[in-house]
Every structure is written in structure tokens, then in C-alpha cells.
Amino acid sequence: MAPLRGRYRCGRSGNKPRASSRGARTRRDRVVGARRSGIDSVSEPAFHLAEDPLVKERLDKARKLAARGVDPFGRRFDGAEAIAAVRARCPEDSAEGTVPPPARAAGRIMRLRDHGKVVFLDLADRTGTIQVYLRRDDIGAEAFEVVRLLDLGDHLGVEGAVKKTHKGEISIFAARVVFLGKALLPIPEKWHGLKDVELRYRHRYVDLFANPGVRDGFVRRAAILRDIRSYLEARGFLEVETPMMHAIAGGAAARPFVTHLHALDMPLFLRVAPELYLKRLLVGGLERVFELNRNFRNEGMSPRHNPEFTMLEVYQAYADYEEMMTLTEGLVADAAARHAGGLKIRYQGREIDFTPPFRRARYRELFAEAAGFALDDRARVEARAKELEVWEAAAPFEKVVNAVFETLVEPTLVQPTFVCDFPRALCPLAKARADDPEVAERFELIVSRMELANAFTELNDPVDQEARFRAQVASRDEEAPGEVDYDYVRALAHGMPPAGGLGVGIDRLVMLLTDAPSIKDVILFPFLRRQGAGEA
RNA sequence: GGGGGCGUAGCUCAGCGGAAGAGCAGUGGCCUUUUAAGCCAUUGGUCGAAGGUUCGAUUCCUUCCGCCCUCACCA
């Protein structure tokens, strides 16, 4: 899309120097070819929406404003109070005769009721909405002509007394109005808002101002992230940032996105996990670190999966997965208490109780309970896998076990449950239990059938780690790294303190705490397939 | 990738073989306390796209595009 800056012209012709018309042509050339034919005058800048009659109407109003000396796209407006604060200045019991203090506010016009020489409008800012009462005799005939050029969606600044109308509505009785910006496109229907889910995601900027509650959801998301940071900082953790672009995609079993660094002519991967870098920092002596940032996985999309998603990873030296369970409970329970109204929340009509301690159950036992036989009963596991149509001949036995587990057990786990002690073969970065070398000290926290967190006692034996990396690479699994990360092995060889590590899916946590059915509802701009070129 | 559903005006939605509709928004008019303001008049459509069946297709069929649900995938 062509840049907005400098597009608007108030006059038709005669005031354009040659250089400017050349500029206009350059901008126009960037506009989609099919649209060009519709514009025949160089002095009229191209605007790809200008064929829409509703847009034309509003462009015309913008010109009329400019002709009156009003900048249709406005300027800085100082001293505006939050509308919520303005409302608070009008006490419920304020007497009719009291002289209220003047207020100054700015916002977007969401409703407009025109009564001829009087106009009521509802002005919304980030904090709320307030009615503005505009009377021609109060603001003057000249300013009232500007009011007549207002549309729903425009931005406006107002100044005036705050008091109730005869009908009891707290209102700004405007003494002065300042035009702050034209909206060329109409706002959605006033009663139903923007309901089409595709448009809500594609045009989130509209969703945010048109649908009540959407903004609040994202404000809550920000508050949850802020509190997670302070929870961890209060316990001595240091927030760090590690590379998003990796030469070797390690730290999780996932297919990576591939990119390319031109300067060195080398392929790079967007990270699937920051894990290996964070553990290098444990070697470096930072001891307690966390990173709260994006991961990228080139895999399926669903109501619980976005190609880029936000992950919290935490590493604590001298701890183990038991310690990580306690930390997870604290983080999650604290977030629920502060941002979901209590430890017992409602998610999609079901109550979920985050009161610690969460249920702890062993993988092996959950499996036996659900399947009716032990997970090392090869014949029966394979038979059941075939029944469930999750059988893969090429897969190692533990993967088959896990496929059965995920089909039979995960869907039953609604209340927060730590599933503990996974088969070691599923956990190439985790340390085995001292009392059982076949089992890794690892847990997954399942809530509402979703994996919310994943943690283990970190493997810090460089010899064992290298062997496991080699086995992974040899498996040629497309989710395994393509090569061994020898630098990571080298880091371990310098001595990594025993440690617990934790990953928490932040989008999913926010889904639970804001009762959002889809991950797209908690990501401002979720990934959507692109539409045809030139589509608005 | 498989299965199911959806796509009609800027927005919210009807219509589903026989002349494309409503409400809101917009436009013109009346109205100096309305709040889903009201009243009168009125503009606006490649019915997602392309093919096919039919005398006739928004409607039935096929393919494609996009979204949602679901399964698979996601240690």
C-alpha cells in the first residue's frame, strides 16, 4: 500500500508544483495495477479505496474541512483527560445547580444523534465512553459547520463542563471542539459490532475499537505478562533475550521455518525453542534466567496452535523438576487469582480449579488406568495403537506408547494435572530418574485437555547428551535437528549445574484466564492465509 | 492433507430454480436534552471466483479461493 503521508490535497489543481506531481506519480505506481486506470488526474493522489462511494463521501468532507482551514487529519491535542476520569468527576448525586469543573477529552465518535441545531455524540477513548452534548449556540455557528462534517469513526477533541443531562446521562457540554481526524471508512454496525470472525482477525484494528471486551482482553494479557515478570524477578530470575535465528534448530522436536542470511550466504532457522541458549547461560553462571518471547514452529494450525506463539522458559540452577512444579503452581495460581477473579475459574462453561497443589499423576499409571494394561506390554500397546489408528510402523515403541497416551489420557484431563515421569526416550534433554533409568524426570501440565507447561530436570551430562543428539540426528526424523549442536555439548562440558527447566505456553494460559476458545482470540494479529493481491 | 459447515450492500442478516431484500451506516430534508433518538424521501450488489446443468442459477453440480469446526500432524 502507498504511504499515507502527504496523500491528501485540499485543492483540485493549480497549487501543485511539478516535483509534487512527480511524487504523486511515484506513489501511484506502487498501487495495484488494476486500480490505476480509474485515476486520470495526476493532481489527484491515488487512493485504492477511493472508488467506494462511502469513502468518496468522506473524502469530500475531508476536503470541505481543509477548505475551512481545518486539518482533516488533525494535530497534537494536549491535556486530554482519560474519559473514565472525566466521568468520575461527575458525582452521581451532583445537584443541578452546581458549577462543574471543565473537562478536556479526546476520542473516537462511536454514535451520533443529530437534532438539527443540537448534536449528541458518544466519544470513546481507551478508558471508556462519554456522551458529548453539542449546541450550536454554545460553540458558535462556525464551529457547528465543522460538527456537520463529522462522521462516525472520526476523532474529536472536546472541552466543556461535565454534568448530567435532564435524562441523567453524564455528558460533556462542549464549549469548544477540535477536529482530530477523519475516518474514511465507516465503522461497523452500532448494535452488533463486527461479528464475522475472519474480519475480526484480519482487521483487528476495527475489532479492537468496535467490539467491547476485545481491548480488555489484550489489556489483561499485558497485565498477566507483567505479573509473570515481576513474580520471577522477585525470586531472583533474570530476564534475558537469546537469538531468534539459529544455525541449528534445536531445543524442541518441531519442524522449523527456514530463512537465509544474505551477508554470509547461509541458511538460518527461526527458533523452535530458546532452551539450548538459556542452558548455556546456566553454564555461564547466571543461575536463574527466563525468557518470555516468541517461538516459531512450522507445523499445523488449530484453535490451540499458531505458527508463532509466546513461550515462557525458566531455568533454575540447583533445582529439579519438582521445584519447577512448585514454581509452575505459583505462577499459574497467582495469575488466575489476579487476572481471572480467583483460583476457581470458568473456561468454556466448565469450572477449573487452580488451587495448589495441582493433581500429580505418573505417566505410567495414567496410561495403565486408561488403557487397562501396562505401557511396556508391547503386544497390547501395538494392538491398541492400531485400533486407535495412531499406529506407525516406523516409529520407535515409545512414540507409539505416547500416541496411545495422547489419545486415551490427555482428553480426560480437564483439571490441572501434572503428568510426571515420561519414558526417557521421549525426552532427549532430560535427566533420567536415579531410581529408574528408563524414566525421565519430566512433567507436562495438562489443563482443559491442553498442554500448558512442560518441564524437566535438565540433562547436564555432556557425554550422554552428545550420544542422544547423535541418535536424534541419525533417526532422520524431520522434527529432529539436522545436525548435532556441538557447541552446546561443549558448553555442558564446561560444567552445567544441575537444574530444573520449565516452559509455559503463554497464549494458552491467557486463553484459560480470559475464557477464550481460540488462540487467535489472544494473539493480536494471528496468522491468516493471505488473500489475493490488491484485496483490502 | 481428509470430513463437515459457511461466504448475499460498508456492517448485521433474510431469501435458496422464475424481476436481489430488511435493519443499521450513507445521502437530501425536518427537529436546540437525545441515548439502538424520531419522522419523510433516497443511494448503494460481479449474491466469494470460474466452469457446468437448465428455457432460466444467488439457489443445483464441479473446481478453485478464504474462514470456522473436526480428524490427522503438533515428543
XYZ file of C-alpha atoms (C1' of nucleotides) in Angstrom:
611
model
C 0.000 0.000 0.000
C 1.190 3.511 -0.762
C 2.280 5.618 2.180
C -0.372 7.766 3.794
C 1.903 10.693 4.387
C 1.293 13.555 2.056
C -1.571 11.959 0.216
C -4.220 14.497 0.980
C -4.701 17.589 -1.175
C -7.364 20.106 -0.421
C -7.438 21.813 -3.786
C -8.204 20.349 -7.194
C -5.387 21.857 -9.201
C -3.171 24.839 -9.714
C -1.308 24.603 -6.420
C 0.849 21.637 -7.246
C 4.490 22.212 -8.138
C 5.949 19.840 -10.718
C 8.052 17.997 -8.171
C 4.944 17.172 -6.243
C 3.158 15.716 -9.217
C 6.157 13.564 -9.946
C 5.958 12.379 -6.341
C 2.318 11.560 -6.792
C 3.108 9.502 -9.851
C 5.740 7.528 -7.963
C 3.312 6.731 -5.190
C 0.657 5.798 -7.668
C 2.965 3.381 -9.389
C 3.090 1.395 -6.214
C -0.658 0.968 -6.192
C -2.006 -2.257 -7.619
C -2.034 -2.046 -11.399
C -5.719 -2.772 -11.925
C -6.673 0.292 -9.916
C -4.561 2.720 -11.912
C -6.916 3.065 -14.815
C -9.536 4.617 -12.555
C -7.383 7.637 -11.805
C -6.810 10.032 -14.636
C -5.543 13.143 -12.922
C -2.006 13.408 -11.656
C -3.063 16.127 -9.267
C -5.495 13.731 -7.575
C -3.425 11.335 -5.483
C -4.186 7.661 -5.816
C -6.086 6.007 -3.041
C -7.094 2.417 -3.612
C -10.339 2.699 -1.649
C -11.478 5.857 -3.420
C -13.919 4.019 -5.688
C -16.091 3.167 -2.706
C -18.931 5.711 -2.644
C -18.867 5.803 1.155
C -15.177 6.634 1.061
C -15.741 9.240 -1.638
C -18.331 10.891 0.540
C -15.923 11.125 3.425
C -13.005 12.244 1.272
C -15.267 15.027 0.133
C -15.959 16.008 3.748
C -12.229 15.977 4.409
C -11.781 18.431 1.538
C -14.503 20.632 2.931
C -12.775 20.651 6.307
C -9.480 21.585 4.688
C -11.225 24.371 2.785
C -12.336 25.776 6.135
C -8.742 25.686 7.355
C -9.233 22.550 9.462
C -6.596 19.851 9.049
C -8.697 16.781 8.258
C -6.114 14.520 9.839
C -5.513 16.650 12.856
C -2.638 17.604 15.104
C -1.398 17.084 18.603
C -4.053 17.619 21.267
C -2.613 18.194 24.725
C -4.189 17.902 28.118
C -6.898 15.353 27.361
C -8.059 13.517 30.439
C -8.987 9.853 30.342
C -12.697 9.623 29.738
C -13.120 7.327 32.727
C -11.557 10.074 34.862
C -13.818 12.679 33.320
C -16.847 10.576 34.183
C -15.591 10.163 37.723
C -15.619 13.932 38.135
C -19.377 13.967 37.920
C -20.673 12.543 41.177
C -23.870 10.531 40.926
C -25.640 12.878 43.328
C -24.381 16.112 41.806
C -27.024 18.780 42.169
C -28.400 20.529 39.144
C -27.156 23.967 40.131
C -23.506 23.202 40.996
C -20.873 24.571 38.687
C -18.835 21.608 37.444
C -15.177 21.902 36.519
C -14.426 21.986 32.808
C -13.022 18.851 31.198
C -10.953 18.173 28.132
C -11.148 14.838 26.367
C -10.401 13.217 23.024
C -11.629 10.066 21.370
C -13.395 8.338 18.508
C -17.011 9.102 17.678
C -18.978 5.884 18.087
C -22.549 7.181 17.991
C -24.076 10.351 16.678
C -27.596 11.661 17.192
C -28.306 14.723 15.115
C -31.130 17.017 16.214
C -30.573 19.858 13.831
C -29.073 22.645 15.884
C -28.055 20.226 18.624
C -25.952 17.073 18.281
C -25.315 14.310 20.782
C -22.394 12.038 20.222
C -20.667 9.266 22.136
C -16.921 9.693 22.359
C -14.774 6.671 23.201
C -11.161 6.535 24.306
C -9.064 3.692 25.739
C -10.752 4.032 29.124
C -14.417 4.417 28.306
C -17.186 6.314 26.607
C -18.891 9.586 27.384
C -21.718 11.495 25.789
C -20.907 14.902 24.347
C -23.624 17.496 24.008
C -23.023 19.983 21.209
C -25.235 23.013 20.893
C -24.838 25.485 18.072
C -25.431 28.422 20.396
C -22.685 27.127 22.733
C -19.903 26.516 20.254
C -20.805 29.069 17.603
C -22.083 28.799 14.043
C -18.600 28.486 12.570
C -17.615 25.508 14.737
C -21.013 23.963 14.220
C -20.331 23.800 10.484
C -17.392 21.531 11.347
C -19.706 19.420 13.506
C -21.941 18.926 10.480
C -18.985 17.341 8.690
C -18.436 14.743 11.426
C -18.831 11.056 10.699
C -18.932 8.006 12.900
C -15.364 6.905 13.426
C -13.837 10.391 13.335
C -11.555 11.543 16.136
C -12.567 14.623 18.039
C -11.299 16.679 20.962
C -13.788 18.493 23.182
C -13.738 20.902 26.074
C -16.575 21.844 28.362
C -18.457 21.383 31.605
C -19.160 17.866 32.838
C -22.655 17.360 34.143
C -25.726 15.271 33.708
C -28.392 15.896 31.118
C -32.056 16.047 32.000
C -32.202 12.323 31.291
C -29.388 11.689 33.746
C -26.572 10.903 31.301
C -23.134 12.167 32.335
C -22.059 14.413 29.490
C -19.508 16.924 28.383
C -21.412 20.080 27.460
C -18.980 21.171 24.809
C -17.863 24.765 24.744
C -15.186 24.037 22.162
C -14.467 21.240 19.681
C -11.215 20.388 17.923
C -11.335 18.163 14.871
C -8.651 15.497 15.253
C -9.015 13.123 12.354
C -11.221 11.836 9.563
C -12.159 8.193 9.252
C -12.621 7.452 5.573
C -14.157 4.044 6.160
C -17.398 3.510 8.073
C -17.402 1.812 11.461
C -19.252 -1.491 11.871
C -22.928 -1.692 12.715
C -23.584 0.000 16.035
C -25.627 -2.737 17.656
C -23.938 -5.942 16.519
C -20.399 -4.694 16.028
C -18.018 -6.707 13.858
C -19.086 -10.348 14.168
C -17.506 -12.048 11.161
C -14.603 -13.869 12.800
C -12.450 -13.673 9.722
C -12.846 -9.907 9.524
C -12.255 -9.620 13.272
C -8.859 -11.289 12.893
C -7.911 -9.716 9.580
C -8.972 -6.224 10.640
C -8.088 -6.426 14.292
C -7.756 -2.642 14.380
C -11.512 -2.476 13.793
C -12.299 -5.337 16.157
C -10.440 -3.505 18.915
C -12.416 -0.292 18.766
C -15.742 -1.709 17.625
C -16.221 -4.706 19.882
C -16.425 -4.143 23.610
C -14.232 -6.501 25.597
C -11.647 -7.156 22.902
C -9.400 -4.363 24.079
C -9.866 -5.508 27.683
C -8.720 -8.997 26.770
C -5.446 -7.681 25.422
C -5.015 -5.314 28.340
C -5.389 -8.342 30.607
C -2.862 -10.234 28.545
C -0.358 -7.412 29.070
C -1.084 -7.399 32.807
C -0.568 -11.166 33.024
C 2.809 -10.858 31.295
C 3.824 -8.001 33.543
C 2.957 -10.013 36.650
C 4.766 -13.101 35.416
C 7.864 -10.957 35.023
C 7.594 -9.486 38.482
C 6.823 -12.901 40.016
C 10.040 -14.266 38.567
C 12.136 -11.180 39.226
C 11.023 -11.249 42.852
C 12.554 -14.728 43.053
C 15.897 -13.709 41.643
C 15.374 -14.615 37.976
C 16.956 -12.513 35.268
C 15.103 -11.822 32.042
C 17.304 -12.420 29.014
C 16.993 -12.395 25.252
C 18.612 -15.112 23.174
C 18.775 -15.494 19.406
C 15.614 -15.926 17.372
C 17.665 -17.020 14.373
C 19.507 -20.288 14.823
C 22.015 -22.069 12.653
C 20.795 -25.352 14.157
C 17.122 -25.670 15.081
C 17.317 -27.407 18.446
C 15.714 -27.448 21.856
C 12.405 -28.953 20.782
C 11.128 -31.517 18.347
C 9.476 -29.384 15.736
C 9.874 -28.517 12.095
C 11.493 -25.093 11.785
C 10.965 -22.175 9.425
C 13.917 -21.669 7.137
C 15.344 -18.291 6.201
C 18.552 -17.060 4.689
C 21.255 -14.633 5.720
C 22.483 -12.899 2.568
C 25.602 -11.372 4.126
C 27.064 -14.788 4.858
C 25.020 -16.700 2.273
C 23.898 -19.190 4.860
C 20.595 -20.795 5.777
C 19.120 -19.986 9.162
C 16.215 -21.328 11.159
C 13.716 -19.348 13.177
C 13.991 -20.801 16.630
C 11.674 -23.560 17.759
C 12.814 -23.051 21.365
C 15.340 -20.930 23.279
C 16.218 -23.860 25.544
C 19.776 -24.581 24.467
C 20.811 -20.935 24.721
C 19.242 -20.485 28.139
C 21.101 -23.503 29.467
C 24.339 -22.106 28.087
C 23.616 -19.189 30.402
C 23.434 -21.584 33.358
C 26.921 -22.715 32.391
C 27.858 -19.036 32.331
C 26.754 -18.695 35.931
C 23.568 -16.655 35.542
C 21.892 -19.441 37.557
C 18.323 -18.144 37.301
C 17.147 -16.948 33.899
C 13.953 -16.668 31.964
C 12.901 -15.612 28.507
C 9.421 -14.538 27.546
C 9.246 -14.383 23.791
C 8.233 -15.943 20.515
C 8.880 -19.409 19.149
C 8.181 -20.450 15.578
C 7.064 -23.913 14.579
C 6.344 -24.894 11.015
C 3.500 -27.206 11.885
C -0.237 -27.478 11.907
C -2.545 -24.675 12.914
C -5.547 -25.148 15.141
C -7.522 -23.323 17.827
C -4.567 -24.095 20.101
C -1.653 -23.672 17.679
C -0.367 -20.557 15.922
C 2.830 -20.769 13.837
C 4.403 -18.163 16.099
C 3.497 -18.298 19.745
C 4.728 -16.882 23.015
C 6.592 -19.147 25.359
C 7.976 -18.579 28.812
C 11.076 -20.599 29.536
C 12.624 -20.613 33.006
C 15.851 -22.257 34.178
C 16.968 -22.523 37.781
C 20.337 -23.897 38.845
C 20.441 -26.436 41.659
C 16.737 -27.157 41.249
C 14.901 -30.032 39.612
C 11.519 -30.751 38.074
C 9.850 -30.994 41.495
C 10.950 -27.445 42.137
C 9.596 -26.472 38.712
C 6.220 -27.924 39.674
C 6.076 -25.667 42.683
C 7.127 -22.698 40.585
C 4.510 -23.517 37.941
C 1.757 -23.792 40.537
C 2.770 -20.466 41.998
C 2.905 -18.706 38.641
C -0.369 -20.092 37.363
C -2.314 -19.752 40.598
C -1.057 -16.203 41.065
C -2.080 -15.280 37.519
C -5.533 -16.810 37.992
C -6.069 -15.077 41.319
C -5.024 -11.707 39.980
C -6.469 -11.799 36.489
C -9.315 -14.313 36.373
C -11.080 -13.350 39.555
C -9.898 -16.230 41.708
C -8.367 -19.675 41.815
C -11.551 -21.251 40.511
C -12.139 -20.018 37.002
C -14.696 -20.802 34.339
C -13.341 -21.887 30.995
C -15.821 -22.502 28.187
C -18.577 -23.289 30.643
C -16.549 -25.587 32.851
C -15.027 -24.807 36.241
C -11.291 -25.221 36.549
C -9.719 -25.130 39.973
C -6.189 -23.739 40.160
C -5.892 -24.131 43.917
C -2.431 -25.582 44.622
C -1.278 -28.248 44.855
C -2.390 -29.476 41.454
C -3.004 -33.182 40.942
C 0.205 -35.137 40.333
C -0.017 -38.382 38.435
C 2.574 -40.625 36.891
C 2.554 -41.192 33.174
C 2.835 -44.936 33.630
C -0.128 -45.067 35.984
C -2.357 -42.799 33.924
C -1.592 -44.960 30.952
C -2.437 -48.214 32.709
C -5.591 -46.705 34.142
C -6.870 -45.541 30.771
C -5.656 -48.452 28.641
C -6.221 -51.327 31.036
C -2.682 -52.670 30.585
C 0.876 -51.597 31.276
C 2.747 -49.370 28.842
C 5.520 -51.926 28.454
C 3.126 -54.601 27.246
C 4.328 -54.283 23.667
C 1.794 -56.543 22.025
C -1.214 -54.896 23.626
C 0.128 -51.363 23.149
C 0.655 -52.029 19.454
C -2.746 -53.643 19.116
C -4.436 -50.681 20.778
C -2.459 -48.217 18.672
C -3.769 -49.947 15.568
C -7.319 -49.850 16.932
C -6.968 -46.141 17.586
C -5.396 -45.608 14.174
C -2.296 -43.996 15.642
C -0.024 -46.865 14.671
C 3.153 -46.032 12.793
C 5.304 -48.959 11.850
C 8.455 -46.864 11.583
C 8.053 -45.111 14.914
C 10.040 -46.154 17.946
C 7.990 -48.010 20.531
C 7.893 -45.087 22.986
C 6.338 -42.885 20.341
C 3.626 -45.454 19.836
C 3.052 -45.522 23.588
C 2.831 -41.763 23.592
C 0.395 -41.725 20.687
C -1.879 -44.044 22.655
C -1.360 -41.913 25.759
C -2.297 -38.705 23.989
C -5.393 -40.291 22.518
C -6.638 -42.005 25.644
C -5.398 -39.902 28.545
C -4.999 -36.252 27.544
C -8.647 -35.749 26.551
C -9.679 -36.798 30.063
C -7.516 -34.253 31.856
C -9.577 -31.135 32.452
C -8.462 -30.110 35.938
C -4.799 -29.051 36.251
C -2.732 -32.225 36.287
C 0.997 -32.723 36.359
C 1.700 -35.770 34.263
C 5.050 -36.943 35.612
C 7.875 -39.249 34.669
C 7.789 -39.773 30.943
C 9.546 -42.567 29.081
C 13.143 -41.454 28.768
C 13.270 -41.962 25.021
C 10.766 -39.141 24.570
C 12.993 -36.680 26.417
C 16.420 -36.201 24.842
C 17.220 -33.169 27.011
C 16.010 -34.528 30.367
C 17.810 -36.356 33.097
C 16.749 -39.896 33.964
C 15.417 -40.710 37.400
C 18.050 -42.016 39.769
C 15.829 -44.971 40.690
C 14.706 -45.808 37.137
C 16.942 -45.162 34.125
C 14.049 -45.767 31.709
C 12.060 -42.844 33.051
C 12.898 -39.147 32.702
C 12.301 -36.541 35.352
C 9.822 -34.645 33.310
C 6.301 -33.388 33.665
C 3.654 -31.851 31.457
C 0.932 -29.737 32.985
C -2.357 -30.503 31.255
C -5.330 -28.196 31.751
C -8.587 -28.426 29.841
C -7.005 -31.085 27.599
C -4.229 -28.676 26.602
C -0.548 -28.933 27.305
C 0.063 -25.754 29.283
C 3.569 -26.392 30.606
C 6.425 -28.802 30.152
C 9.434 -29.161 32.422
C 12.253 -31.415 33.363
C 15.326 -31.923 35.379
C 17.897 -30.859 32.828
C 20.379 -33.330 31.427
C 23.817 -31.921 32.215
C 25.979 -34.908 31.313
C 27.790 -33.863 28.121
C 28.687 -37.416 27.146
C 25.110 -38.648 27.470
C 23.827 -35.502 25.732
C 26.098 -35.943 22.758
C 25.044 -39.572 22.412
C 21.374 -38.567 22.456
C 21.942 -35.804 19.917
C 23.732 -38.245 17.630
C 20.859 -40.698 17.934
C 18.359 -37.944 17.107
C 20.263 -36.868 14.021
C 20.662 -40.490 12.947
C 16.921 -41.020 13.209
C 16.481 -38.533 10.339
C 13.189 -37.560 11.936
C 12.076 -34.355 10.207
C 11.376 -32.845 13.599
C 14.815 -33.636 14.898
C 17.718 -31.223 14.437
C 19.644 -31.780 11.218
C 22.960 -31.861 12.993
C 24.457 -32.183 16.436
C 24.878 -28.881 18.294
C 28.470 -29.483 19.315
C 28.791 -26.039 20.818
C 26.008 -26.882 23.245
C 27.779 -30.127 24.145
C 30.961 -28.115 24.612
C 29.096 -25.744 26.953
C 27.916 -28.701 29.024
C 31.490 -29.954 29.091
C 32.417 -26.812 30.975
C 30.007 -27.937 33.663
C 26.328 -27.011 33.886
C 24.943 -27.020 37.390
C 22.121 -29.449 37.987
C 18.969 -27.523 37.135
C 15.270 -27.526 36.597
C 13.822 -26.039 33.417
C 10.268 -25.042 32.576
C 8.319 -23.939 29.528
C 4.863 -22.369 29.740
C 2.612 -21.695 26.749
C 1.634 -18.127 27.443
C -1.048 -17.867 24.777
C -2.778 -20.902 26.210
C -2.508 -19.547 29.737
C -4.132 -16.320 28.562
C -6.827 -18.338 26.774
C -7.686 -20.071 30.040
C -7.655 -16.893 32.106
C -9.712 -14.869 29.634
C -12.075 -17.704 28.681
C -11.007 -17.515 25.021
C -11.995 -20.505 22.868
C -9.261 -19.978 20.274
C -5.614 -18.975 20.397
C -6.499 -16.433 17.689
C -8.514 -14.546 20.282
C -5.468 -13.890 22.465
C -2.993 -13.030 19.686
C -3.456 -9.527 18.319
C -2.597 -10.497 14.782
C -2.949 -14.262 14.458
C -1.556 -15.863 11.349
C -4.054 -15.978 8.487
C -3.554 -17.110 4.953
C -3.007 -14.093 2.749
C -5.776 -13.081 0.441
C -5.484 -12.133 -3.214
C -3.183 -9.221 -4.050
C -4.906 -5.854 -4.013
C -7.574 -7.086 -1.621
C -8.266 -4.621 1.155
C -3.850 -33.372 3.859
C -9.292 -35.990 4.995
C -14.514 -34.903 6.557
C -18.383 -31.187 7.714
C -20.180 -26.033 7.639
C -20.100 -21.064 5.899
C -19.189 -16.817 2.101
C -25.646 -12.142 -0.333
C -24.919 -3.942 0.322
C -19.652 -0.686 4.354
C -21.735 -3.754 8.931
C -25.574 -7.451 10.985
C -28.593 -10.794 8.472
C -33.138 -12.837 5.446
C -34.080 -15.141 0.668
C -32.382 -20.818 -1.798
C -34.812 -22.648 -9.632
C -38.809 -17.743 -12.058
C -37.867 -9.362 -11.584
C -31.842 -9.362 -5.426
C -34.431 -7.868 0.222
C -34.520 -5.758 5.610
C -32.196 -3.135 9.717
C -28.023 -0.138 10.774
C -24.497 3.079 8.247
C -24.614 6.726 3.966
C -27.207 10.864 1.096
C -31.285 15.003 0.982
C -34.934 17.243 4.269
C -37.493 18.494 9.491
C -36.163 18.847 14.603
C -31.895 23.266 20.396
C -31.865 17.231 26.023
C -31.120 12.509 22.681
C -29.001 7.807 24.002
C -30.352 1.242 19.221
C -33.379 9.191 19.055
C -37.725 10.044 15.790
C -40.259 11.318 11.045
C -40.240 11.902 5.350
C -37.509 10.758 0.962
C -33.400 8.184 -1.151
C -28.368 5.969 -2.963
C -25.831 1.537 -2.668
C -24.985 -5.501 -5.174
C -19.750 -9.253 -10.304
C -25.170 -12.886 -4.324
C -16.505 -15.177 -2.904
C -14.316 -16.713 -8.276
C -14.531 -19.743 -12.701
C -16.889 -23.523 -15.337
C -21.291 -26.723 -15.964
C -26.742 -28.371 -15.815
C -31.285 -25.630 -17.166
C -35.789 -22.032 -21.311
C -33.975 -19.522 -16.832
C -28.891 -20.230 -11.442
C -27.740 -16.110 -5.679
C -30.357 -21.021 -5.404
C -28.485 -27.400 -8.267
C -23.429 -29.735 -9.768
C -17.844 -29.389 -10.329
C -13.314 -26.940 -9.436
C -10.784 -23.022 -7.102
C -10.108 -19.013 -3.109
C -10.953 -17.661 2.057
C -12.757 -18.541 7.105
C -14.788 -21.772 11.071
C -15.348 -26.763 13.261
C -13.285 -31.635 13.288
C -9.672 -35.547 12.317
C -4.547 -36.195 11.128
C 0.018 -33.650 12.448
C 1.881 -30.954 16.827
C 7.931 -35.857 21.699
